[in-house]
XYZ file of C-alpha atoms in Angstrom:
386
model
C 151.481 -5.100 64.352
C 151.910 -3.125 67.564
C 150.600 -4.954 70.615
C 149.564 -2.737 73.558
C 150.558 -3.766 77.076
C 147.943 -5.764 79.008
C 147.460 -7.829 82.169
C 145.835 -11.247 82.285
C 145.341 -13.397 85.386
C 142.924 -16.349 85.442
C 141.566 -16.867 88.956
C 139.440 -19.992 88.394
C 140.465 -23.578 87.596
C 138.140 -24.978 84.900
C 137.195 -28.694 84.988
C 135.226 -29.558 81.833
C 133.663 -32.915 81.038
C 130.562 -35.019 80.876
C 129.551 -36.445 84.252
C 131.751 -33.960 86.121
C 128.924 -33.052 88.546
C 129.991 -36.110 90.516
C 133.446 -34.523 91.097
C 131.969 -31.877 93.431
C 132.684 -33.777 96.656
C 136.314 -34.451 95.747
C 136.805 -30.816 94.720
C 135.238 -29.602 97.981
C 137.596 -31.853 99.963
C 140.606 -30.575 97.979
C 139.628 -27.005 98.928
C 139.427 -27.978 102.615
C 135.629 -27.486 102.830
C 134.134 -29.362 105.802
C 130.604 -27.938 105.604
C 129.319 -26.708 102.252
C 126.387 -24.411 101.499
C 124.811 -25.829 98.362
C 123.122 -22.909 96.556
C 120.495 -23.748 93.910
C 116.981 -22.665 92.997
C 113.980 -24.888 93.644
C 113.634 -25.749 89.925
C 117.209 -27.048 89.667
C 116.666 -29.118 92.809
C 113.337 -30.511 91.496
C 115.022 -31.405 88.195
C 117.396 -33.719 90.090
C 120.530 -31.846 89.024
C 121.695 -31.343 92.629
C 121.395 -35.061 93.453
C 124.773 -36.233 92.046
C 126.430 -33.345 93.867
C 124.830 -34.368 97.159
C 125.866 -37.979 96.586
C 129.466 -36.974 95.856
C 129.560 -34.837 99.027
C 128.277 -37.758 101.104
C 130.818 -40.107 99.492
C 133.634 -37.748 100.519
C 132.054 -37.199 103.977
C 131.664 -33.474 103.416
C 128.747 -32.089 105.451
C 126.350 -29.708 103.635
C 123.191 -27.602 103.880
C 120.989 -26.443 100.982
C 119.985 -22.823 100.393
C 117.229 -22.515 97.763
C 116.108 -18.857 98.069
C 117.340 -18.033 94.559
C 115.448 -15.843 92.110
C 116.222 -14.538 88.578
C 118.028 -11.186 88.722
C 119.125 -11.866 92.352
C 118.191 -9.263 94.894
C 120.150 -7.773 97.790
C 117.586 -9.062 100.327
C 118.131 -12.685 99.300
C 121.897 -12.277 99.518
C 121.649 -10.819 103.040
C 119.323 -13.713 104.028
C 121.795 -16.165 102.489
C 124.704 -14.728 104.479
C 122.673 -15.049 107.707
C 121.807 -18.659 106.786
C 125.521 -19.389 106.167
C 126.534 -17.914 109.530
C 123.830 -19.875 111.368
C 125.041 -23.151 109.831
C 128.772 -22.458 110.171
C 129.601 -23.194 106.529
C 133.185 -22.860 105.264
C 132.607 -23.252 101.533
C 129.905 -22.919 98.858
C 128.781 -24.880 95.821
C 126.604 -22.782 93.496
C 124.580 -24.736 90.930
C 122.515 -23.027 88.236
C 122.647 -19.991 86.004
C 124.038 -16.573 86.859
C 121.453 -16.082 89.601
C 122.752 -18.805 91.923
C 126.412 -18.051 91.168
C 126.020 -14.287 91.654
C 124.071 -14.912 94.862
C 126.898 -17.135 96.113
C 129.514 -14.474 95.314
C 127.460 -11.828 97.128
C 126.801 -14.119 100.125
C 130.536 -14.793 100.309
C 131.240 -11.046 100.131
C 128.908 -10.277 103.066
C 130.210 -13.236 105.106
C 133.848 -12.219 104.746
C 133.491 -8.437 104.764
C 130.258 -7.509 106.581
C 128.259 -4.467 105.438
C 125.641 -4.745 102.693
C 125.650 -4.972 98.891
C 125.901 -1.184 98.460
C 129.002 -1.144 100.708
C 130.874 -3.406 98.280
C 129.404 -2.272 94.945
C 131.873 -0.896 92.398
C 134.210 0.983 92.831
C 134.646 -0.517 96.324
C 137.455 -3.023 96.837
C 136.854 -6.029 99.098
C 138.983 -6.306 102.234
C 138.871 -10.107 102.486
C 138.467 -12.977 99.982
C 135.258 -15.032 100.107
C 135.206 -18.617 101.419
C 136.004 -21.213 98.670
C 133.333 -21.316 95.959
C 132.758 -24.123 93.434
C 130.563 -22.949 90.550
C 128.512 -25.423 88.523
C 126.742 -23.871 85.503
C 123.479 -25.480 84.361
C 122.925 -23.168 81.370
C 125.149 -22.306 78.421
C 124.779 -18.634 79.091
C 126.104 -16.444 81.870
C 129.747 -17.531 82.120
C 129.547 -16.561 85.823
C 131.497 -19.695 86.739
C 134.706 -17.986 85.563
C 134.046 -14.299 86.308
C 134.806 -12.183 89.361
C 131.686 -10.062 88.991
C 128.314 -10.380 90.726
C 125.308 -8.392 89.468
C 122.758 -7.829 92.249
C 119.503 -5.835 92.156
C 119.185 -3.053 94.714
C 115.529 -3.478 95.715
C 115.175 0.092 96.964
C 116.639 1.910 93.970
C 115.573 -0.711 91.351
C 119.028 -0.666 89.788
C 121.628 -3.363 89.338
C 124.823 -3.097 91.362
C 128.122 -4.805 90.546
C 130.555 -6.343 93.000
C 133.748 -6.566 90.956
C 136.808 -8.047 92.598
C 139.134 -11.014 91.986
C 138.478 -12.010 95.617
C 134.976 -13.286 94.660
C 136.075 -15.518 91.756
C 135.121 -19.190 92.099
C 138.092 -21.414 92.951
C 136.787 -24.130 90.628
C 134.295 -24.209 87.731
C 132.787 -27.679 87.243
C 131.487 -27.478 83.685
C 129.358 -30.504 82.726
C 127.610 -30.237 79.338
C 125.241 -33.142 80.081
C 123.131 -30.817 82.319
C 121.916 -29.010 79.189
C 120.010 -32.051 77.950
C 116.877 -31.293 79.964
C 116.867 -27.505 79.582
C 113.627 -25.952 78.230
C 113.930 -24.510 74.680
C 113.226 -20.958 75.865
C 116.006 -21.092 78.444
C 118.476 -22.628 75.992
C 117.803 -19.912 73.399
C 117.903 -16.971 75.851
C 121.062 -18.132 77.619
C 122.698 -19.133 74.335
C 122.243 -15.650 72.868
C 123.425 -14.199 76.194
C 126.695 -16.120 75.782
C 127.008 -14.843 72.204
C 126.575 -11.261 73.427
C 129.298 -11.815 76.036
C 131.703 -12.974 73.336
C 130.848 -10.200 70.860
C 131.063 -7.407 73.457
C 134.267 -8.828 74.970
C 135.847 -8.794 71.518
C 134.646 -5.344 70.427
C 134.876 -3.356 73.685
C 137.718 -0.976 74.480
C 139.048 -3.210 77.298
C 139.747 -6.165 74.967
C 143.224 -7.714 74.905
C 144.793 -10.260 72.501
C 144.134 -13.102 74.974
C 140.482 -12.203 75.565
C 140.087 -11.763 71.768
C 141.185 -15.361 71.268
C 138.680 -16.666 73.827
C 135.909 -14.466 72.390
C 136.380 -15.422 68.744
C 136.519 -19.145 69.495
C 133.356 -18.747 71.596
C 131.615 -16.984 68.681
C 132.640 -19.886 66.394
C 131.174 -22.465 68.791
C 127.967 -20.612 69.609
C 127.163 -19.412 66.073
C 127.613 -22.914 64.637
C 125.718 -24.786 67.366
C 122.999 -22.648 68.962
C 120.173 -23.676 66.617
C 120.920 -27.384 66.974
C 121.302 -27.043 70.753
C 117.902 -25.317 71.063
C 115.917 -27.662 68.869
C 117.736 -31.016 68.812
C 119.826 -30.971 71.958
C 122.518 -33.259 70.543
C 125.471 -34.126 72.802
C 127.857 -32.409 70.401
C 125.873 -29.145 70.231
C 125.432 -29.079 74.032
C 129.170 -29.607 74.613
C 129.987 -26.849 72.092
C 127.516 -24.415 73.675
C 128.743 -25.131 77.213
C 132.371 -24.645 76.208
C 131.461 -21.535 74.181
C 129.647 -20.065 77.170
C 132.574 -20.678 79.537
C 135.056 -19.256 77.046
C 132.834 -16.198 76.517
C 132.771 -15.859 80.333
C 136.555 -15.758 80.426
C 136.548 -13.268 77.543
C 134.210 -10.693 79.055
C 135.240 -11.425 82.657
C 138.772 -10.360 81.837
C 137.884 -7.548 79.435
C 134.376 -6.080 79.768
C 130.933 -5.932 78.200
C 129.496 -2.807 76.607
C 126.291 -0.941 75.681
C 124.152 -4.047 75.023
C 124.649 -5.055 78.651
C 124.253 -1.491 79.905
C 120.746 -1.386 78.434
C 119.922 -4.999 79.409
C 120.867 -4.369 83.025
C 118.747 -1.200 83.085
C 115.782 -3.187 81.705
C 116.336 -6.024 84.189
C 116.697 -3.645 87.125
C 113.387 -1.922 86.332
C 111.231 -4.730 84.918
C 112.919 -7.953 86.037
C 113.085 -9.112 82.387
C 115.243 -12.243 81.797
C 118.824 -11.081 81.350
C 119.604 -13.149 78.240
C 116.413 -11.976 76.514
C 117.127 -8.347 77.456
C 120.571 -8.637 75.849
C 119.218 -10.326 72.719
C 116.446 -7.699 72.213
C 118.944 -4.869 71.763
C 121.929 -6.757 70.283
C 121.512 -5.932 66.580
C 120.426 -2.324 67.243
C 123.466 -1.554 69.402
C 125.796 -3.425 67.001
C 124.608 -1.280 64.077
C 125.258 1.880 66.137
C 128.790 0.691 67.057
C 129.979 -0.296 63.563
C 131.471 3.124 62.632
C 133.832 2.831 65.631
C 134.904 -0.803 65.145
C 134.044 -1.882 61.595
C 137.021 -4.256 61.227
C 136.159 -6.085 64.452
C 132.472 -6.472 63.524
C 133.518 -7.726 60.092
C 135.596 -10.369 61.894
C 132.582 -11.278 64.053
C 130.559 -11.809 60.853
C 133.186 -14.216 59.510
C 133.190 -16.159 62.805
C 129.397 -16.380 62.579
C 129.857 -18.135 59.244
C 129.197 -15.217 56.861
C 131.120 -15.392 53.581
C 132.438 -11.836 53.332
C 134.400 -12.408 50.094
C 134.159 -9.323 47.874
C 132.602 -7.169 50.601
C 134.088 -3.912 51.860
C 134.930 -3.817 55.602
C 131.759 -1.810 56.229
C 129.574 -4.234 54.248
C 131.106 -7.188 56.099
C 130.493 -5.438 59.429
C 126.831 -4.808 58.519
C 126.442 -8.464 57.495
C 127.178 -9.267 61.138
C 123.947 -7.449 62.112
C 121.949 -9.639 59.709
C 123.585 -12.801 61.089
C 122.638 -11.771 64.646
C 119.047 -10.984 63.617
C 118.843 -14.372 61.905
C 120.042 -16.245 65.032
C 117.596 -14.346 67.304
C 114.700 -15.000 64.916
C 115.594 -18.694 64.476
C 115.689 -19.333 68.244
C 112.490 -17.285 68.790
C 113.816 -14.437 70.908
C 110.875 -12.099 71.624
C 110.928 -8.457 70.523
C 111.035 -5.668 73.099
C 107.483 -4.556 72.307
C 106.260 -8.125 73.045
C 106.750 -7.321 76.758
C 103.668 -5.378 77.917
C 105.577 -4.333 81.008
C 108.137 -2.311 78.992
C 106.803 1.261 78.779
C 108.394 3.820 76.382
C 107.560 6.479 78.997
C 110.345 4.959 81.081
C 112.938 5.331 78.305
C 114.433 8.625 79.619
C 115.088 6.983 83.022
C 116.341 3.760 81.376
C 118.683 5.802 79.144
C 120.112 7.554 82.199
C 120.577 4.227 84.056
C 122.253 2.724 80.972
C 124.586 5.700 80.674
C 125.586 5.393 84.348
C 126.505 1.694 83.947
C 130.204 1.091 84.705
C 130.685 -0.583 81.274
C 129.535 2.424 79.237
C 133.080 3.893 78.896
C 134.258 0.620 77.327
C 131.687 0.622 74.534
C 133.560 0.877 71.207
C 131.647 4.045 70.275
C 131.111 6.900 72.706
C 127.538 7.252 73.933
C 125.474 10.071 75.411
C 122.234 9.683 77.398
C 120.425 10.779 74.211
C 122.163 7.982 72.239
C 120.897 5.428 74.742
C 117.391 6.878 74.492
C 117.507 6.682 70.678
C 118.745 3.065 70.848
C 115.881 2.097 73.180
C 113.322 3.679 70.840
C 114.885 1.979 67.806
C 115.033 -1.468 69.506
C 111.423 -1.075 70.715
C 110.248 -0.324 67.177
C 112.409 -2.978 65.495
């Protein structure tokens, strides 16, 4: 087979293992951090997840301050406030604990600290002038993969759209990936973030920016997530949690170094307008967009079906690809992902504007099948009526 040229450079060192939260202090010291800004939301702090990190920082005599102004779908105003807080306290490193919200906030805070300006200044296609201060990322959900990406998605509170800061200079130096943190996660969060990770892997594999290396990460992530998501949501076994956490990180590498596609374009438009949970937004449109994309990438979707455990023996490529849609619907139903129409806030009158915002997303050109604004509108209507 002919292999097209590609570039691959991993910017983050991954440390994976149970109990690895307690390595934070030693990792901070290795990076030369003398005063850390610990970034976590109030819920994570209340759950006691930050405690072993604080203890490890004290043990290594690394000074720290805590910043807890973290919200889902992080906003530009909180990032600006975070950068001011960091300047006031003279921090020289960050430890972000949580889902994508805390990690993206940290990346944006680091961007403003090192480069000045505001979020719009550094939104794509801008290129950062200076790297951020060292960042250690500690995921607490098996979902976003932000611990290994060099992308931060921040809501512009004036325009109600999501902006991307995309630059290797914001990648975490270290990802501390500890599957034991999933044990206490609420079912709803586990299911939404788990499907989010699945979407990352599927879109990374099927998008136009995929490479052989990201394909390998994506397919192994699909194996892990497809086989373990139900058990992780309802039984929370150690094995299923470890598989989901690894699958999420691998999916993060896959899409971080290729791209996502139309599922995310719509999900980010929904999140920007309605503040809907990102993982749920992805899940609500996953099967609809997949069905639309099959004519452009049937072989790849057939492969996704096989990695989701579908026996495609005797099926044509097209039939195997369509079986992938059924497998996705089955996962979303089994882990109780709500339908789009279950959200009262989502108004079909907004679909023309949402279609336009989806079309303008920087990942639209990498969707396997070309899309117009009208296509996005039709997909929104179809997903809403599903």
